Amino acid sequence: MTPAARNGAPTGEVPALAPVLRELRWWDLDAVLELERALFPEDAWSPGMFWSELAYARGPRANRRYVVAEADGRLVGYGGLAAVDGTGDIQTIATARDQWGTGLGARLLTELLSAATAFECREVLLEVRVDNVRAQRLYERFGFEPIGFRRGYYQPGNVDALVMRRTGTDPDTDPDSDPDPDADVDPAGATGAPPGSTAPTASSDPVQGT
């Protein structure tokens, strides 16, 4: 729910409509890539990486779920999940800068977790930059816990990734139930994980002091 919709718009203004979530299709890729390059100028996914993911998003053996968010005919966010052998891996989540703090990141995450349930995943993993505390708070709110690090995962900045996992817990994932705009995801909170990456086990490079 956008702040205008929740708090009411000033007299004379039309309340902004919340972005609509739907499946990502091949004709969305130009807009997705434009947003991807704007948000991740150093390590944006290539067109081939997105095409490779979409190849597994439909059909009887589909094990991917990619969604986009549209507002006023403009793509303002996207996210994707891969599911293999009962483990879901949130590959990416990103929202346009003018959507930060609106709860859109939480809505995208909710959609991906619903997909993980449909794929019968027993656990869901993700990576997040160690310096992105806001995104980490969002993931914790959805039941994710830190289990390890990936050293130098985000290149070329050589920034470590914190690996988080959500298992059998089932927290309230309604993004409007406890709105916390400051905990919404921003582009640095996207996983940036190359498709097919392998996450560490809980015993690999454990997180200290948690």
Short mmCIF file of C-alpha atoms in Angstrom, two decimals:
data_model
loop_
_atom_site.label_atom_id
_atom_site.label_comp_id
_atom_site.label_asym_id
_atom_site.label_seq_id
_atom_site.Cartn_x
_atom_site.Cartn_y
_atom_site.Cartn_z
CA MET A 1 0.00 0.00 0.00
CA THR A 2 1.49 3.36 -0.99
CA PRO A 3 1.74 6.19 1.57
CA ALA A 4 -0.85 8.21 -0.41
CA ALA A 5 -3.31 5.31 -0.37
CA ARG A 6 -2.77 4.63 3.33
CA ASN A 7 -2.75 8.19 4.67
CA GLY A 8 -5.06 9.88 2.17
CA ALA A 9 -4.01 12.37 -0.48
CA PRO A 10 -4.25 16.15 0.01
CA THR A 11 -7.34 17.81 -1.39
CA GLY A 12 -7.25 17.98 -5.18
CA GLU A 13 -4.73 15.15 -5.59
CA VAL A 14 -5.58 11.72 -6.96
CA PRO A 15 -4.29 8.92 -4.66
CA ALA A 16 -1.54 6.88 -6.27
CA LEU A 17 -2.55 3.35 -7.17
CA ALA A 18 -0.48 0.51 -5.78
CA PRO A 19 1.67 -1.29 -8.39
CA VAL A 20 0.14 -4.42 -9.86
CA LEU A 21 2.15 -7.66 -9.68
CA ARG A 22 2.10 -10.12 -12.57
CA GLU A 23 4.26 -12.75 -14.23
CA LEU A 24 7.37 -11.50 -16.04
CA ARG A 25 7.20 -12.25 -19.76
CA TRP A 26 9.81 -11.97 -22.50
CA TRP A 27 8.40 -8.69 -23.76
CA ASP A 28 9.13 -7.13 -20.35
CA LEU A 29 12.86 -7.77 -20.60
CA ASP A 30 13.81 -4.43 -22.19
CA ALA A 31 12.18 -2.56 -19.30
CA VAL A 32 13.63 -4.97 -16.73
CA LEU A 33 17.12 -4.57 -18.17
CA GLU A 34 16.80 -0.79 -18.16
CA LEU A 35 15.89 -0.83 -14.47
CA GLU A 36 18.55 -3.45 -13.75
CA ARG A 37 21.30 -1.30 -15.28
CA ALA A 38 20.11 1.79 -13.46
CA LEU A 39 20.11 0.04 -10.08
CA PHE A 40 23.16 -2.21 -10.54
CA PRO A 41 25.54 -0.31 -12.85
CA GLU A 42 28.55 -2.41 -11.85
CA ASP A 43 27.13 -5.94 -11.89
CA ALA A 44 23.84 -5.88 -13.79
CA TRP A 45 22.56 -9.19 -15.14
CA SER A 46 23.01 -9.64 -18.88
CA PRO A 47 20.07 -10.24 -21.24
CA GLY A 48 21.26 -13.83 -21.60
CA MET A 49 20.99 -14.42 -17.86
CA PHE A 50 17.38 -13.28 -17.80
CA TRP A 51 16.53 -15.29 -20.91
CA SER A 52 18.09 -18.37 -19.31
CA GLU A 53 15.94 -17.95 -16.22
CA LEU A 54 12.73 -17.45 -18.22
CA ALA A 55 13.43 -20.66 -20.12
CA TYR A 56 12.61 -22.52 -16.87
CA ALA A 57 9.61 -20.39 -15.86
CA ARG A 58 6.93 -22.19 -17.90
CA GLY A 59 6.00 -25.70 -18.88
CA PRO A 60 5.57 -29.00 -17.01
CA ARG A 61 9.09 -28.83 -15.56
CA ALA A 62 9.05 -25.16 -14.61
CA ASN A 63 11.08 -24.38 -11.50
CA ARG A 64 11.32 -20.60 -11.73
CA ARG A 65 8.91 -17.82 -10.81
CA TYR A 66 9.63 -14.27 -12.01
CA VAL A 67 7.27 -11.36 -11.41
CA VAL A 68 7.20 -7.67 -12.26
CA ALA A 69 5.42 -4.72 -10.67
CA GLU A 70 3.71 -2.15 -12.89
CA ALA A 71 2.43 1.30 -11.97
CA ASP A 72 0.83 3.66 -14.48
CA GLY A 73 2.16 1.57 -17.36
CA ARG A 74 5.73 1.67 -16.04
CA LEU A 75 7.73 -1.25 -14.68
CA VAL A 76 8.80 -0.32 -11.13
CA GLY A 77 10.05 -3.59 -9.69
CA TYR A 78 10.79 -7.25 -10.30
CA GLY A 79 11.86 -10.39 -8.50
CA GLY A 80 12.65 -14.01 -9.17
CA LEU A 81 12.87 -17.36 -7.41
CA ALA A 82 14.46 -20.65 -8.43
CA ALA A 83 13.39 -23.95 -6.86
CA VAL A 84 15.54 -27.09 -6.96
CA ASP A 85 15.11 -30.27 -4.91
CA GLY A 86 12.96 -28.67 -2.23
CA THR A 87 15.13 -25.55 -1.82
CA GLY A 88 14.06 -22.15 -3.05
CA ASP A 89 16.63 -19.49 -3.91
CA ILE A 90 15.52 -15.89 -4.25
CA GLN A 91 17.61 -14.84 -7.22
CA THR A 92 16.81 -11.15 -7.30
CA ILE A 93 14.51 -8.46 -5.95
CA ALA A 94 14.68 -4.84 -7.06
CA THR A 95 12.42 -1.79 -6.85
CA ALA A 96 12.68 1.57 -8.59
CA ARG A 97 14.02 4.34 -6.39
CA ASP A 98 10.71 6.17 -6.32
CA GLN A 99 9.16 3.02 -4.80
CA TRP A 100 11.51 2.75 -1.82
CA GLY A 101 9.61 2.83 1.45
CA THR A 102 6.24 2.00 -0.15
CA GLY A 103 6.18 -1.69 0.82
CA LEU A 104 6.68 -2.89 -2.75
CA GLY A 105 9.74 -4.93 -1.79
CA ALA A 106 7.67 -6.74 0.84
CA ARG A 107 4.94 -7.44 -1.72
CA LEU A 108 7.45 -8.89 -4.18
CA LEU A 109 8.98 -11.03 -1.44
CA THR A 110 5.54 -12.28 -0.41
CA GLU A 111 4.83 -13.31 -4.00
CA LEU A 112 8.11 -15.22 -4.24
CA LEU A 113 7.52 -16.99 -0.94
CA SER A 114 4.07 -18.04 -2.18
CA ALA A 115 5.78 -19.48 -5.25
CA ALA A 116 8.21 -21.36 -3.01
CA THR A 117 5.23 -22.90 -1.22
CA ALA A 118 3.71 -23.91 -4.55
CA PHE A 119 7.02 -25.53 -5.52
CA GLU A 120 6.92 -27.41 -2.16
CA CYS A 121 10.20 -25.90 -1.00
CA ARG A 122 11.26 -26.90 2.51
CA GLU A 123 13.56 -23.90 2.80
CA VAL A 124 14.28 -20.64 0.99
CA LEU A 125 17.72 -19.05 0.72
CA LEU A 126 18.91 -15.61 -0.33
CA GLU A 127 22.01 -13.44 -0.32
CA VAL A 128 22.09 -9.80 0.78
CA ARG A 129 24.93 -7.30 1.06
CA VAL A 130 26.39 -7.24 4.56
CA ASP A 131 26.11 -3.44 4.58
CA ASN A 132 22.40 -3.39 3.70
CA VAL A 133 20.81 -3.40 7.14
CA ARG A 134 17.43 -2.19 5.85
CA ALA A 135 17.00 -5.18 3.57
CA GLN A 136 18.18 -7.55 6.28
CA ARG A 137 15.47 -6.21 8.61
CA LEU A 138 12.86 -6.90 5.95
CA TYR A 139 14.06 -10.48 5.47
CA GLU A 140 14.15 -11.07 9.22
CA ARG A 141 10.56 -9.88 9.43
CA PHE A 142 9.67 -12.64 6.97
CA GLY A 143 11.39 -15.33 9.02
CA PHE A 144 14.85 -15.42 7.41
CA GLU A 145 17.85 -16.08 9.65
CA PRO A 146 21.57 -15.60 8.88
CA ILE A 147 23.52 -18.81 8.25
CA GLY A 148 26.78 -17.80 6.58
CA PHE A 149 28.79 -15.48 4.40
CA ARG A 150 29.96 -15.38 0.81
CA ARG A 151 33.26 -13.52 0.82
CA GLY A 152 33.65 -10.94 -1.93
CA TYR A 153 30.38 -12.06 -3.52
CA TYR A 154 29.43 -8.66 -4.92
CA GLN A 155 31.97 -7.60 -7.53
CA PRO A 156 33.73 -5.43 -8.53
CA GLY A 157 33.24 -3.80 -5.12
CA ASN A 158 34.39 -6.99 -3.31
CA VAL A 159 31.51 -6.72 -0.83
CA ASP A 160 30.59 -9.77 1.24
CA ALA A 161 27.12 -11.31 1.09
CA LEU A 162 25.20 -12.48 4.12
CA VAL A 163 23.38 -15.72 3.39
CA MET A 164 19.95 -16.03 5.03
CA ARG A 165 17.54 -18.94 5.23
CA ARG A 166 13.85 -19.34 5.94
CA THR A 167 12.74 -22.84 6.95
CA GLY A 168 9.55 -24.25 8.41
CA THR A 169 8.51 -21.06 10.16
CA ASP A 170 5.44 -19.36 8.79
CA PRO A 171 5.40 -15.70 9.89
CA ASP A 172 2.68 -13.30 8.82
CA THR A 173 3.77 -12.32 5.33
CA ASP A 174 1.01 -9.81 4.64
CA PRO A 175 3.01 -6.65 3.79
CA ASP A 176 0.15 -4.44 5.03
CA SER A 177 -0.28 -6.21 8.36
CA ASP A 178 2.64 -4.41 10.03
CA PRO A 179 3.85 -1.76 7.59
CA ASP A 180 7.45 -0.74 8.18
CA PRO A 181 8.57 1.40 5.23
CA ASP A 182 12.09 1.79 6.61
CA ALA A 183 12.56 -1.98 6.35
CA ASP A 184 11.59 -2.10 2.68
CA VAL A 185 14.06 -3.53 0.19
CA ASP A 186 16.19 -1.25 -1.96
CA PRO A 187 18.33 -2.33 -4.93
CA ALA A 188 21.32 -3.14 -2.73
CA GLY A 189 19.08 -5.68 -1.04
CA ALA A 190 18.64 -7.67 -4.22
CA THR A 191 20.58 -10.88 -4.25
CA GLY A 192 22.40 -10.25 -7.48
CA ALA A 193 22.97 -13.98 -7.53
CA PRO A 194 23.98 -15.43 -10.88
CA PRO A 195 21.46 -18.06 -11.98
CA GLY A 196 22.46 -21.51 -10.82
CA SER A 197 24.64 -20.30 -7.96
CA THR A 198 25.04 -22.69 -5.03
CA ALA A 199 24.36 -21.43 -1.53
CA PRO A 200 26.49 -22.64 1.41
CA THR A 201 25.17 -24.97 4.05
CA ALA A 202 24.60 -23.78 7.59
CA SER A 203 27.96 -25.22 8.65
CA SER A 204 29.84 -23.35 5.91
CA ASP A 205 31.44 -20.10 7.08
CA PRO A 206 28.97 -19.61 9.93
CA VAL A 207 27.85 -16.16 10.96
CA GLN A 208 29.53 -15.06 14.17
CA GLY A 209 27.87 -13.32 17.07
CA THR A 210 24.26 -13.98 16.10
#
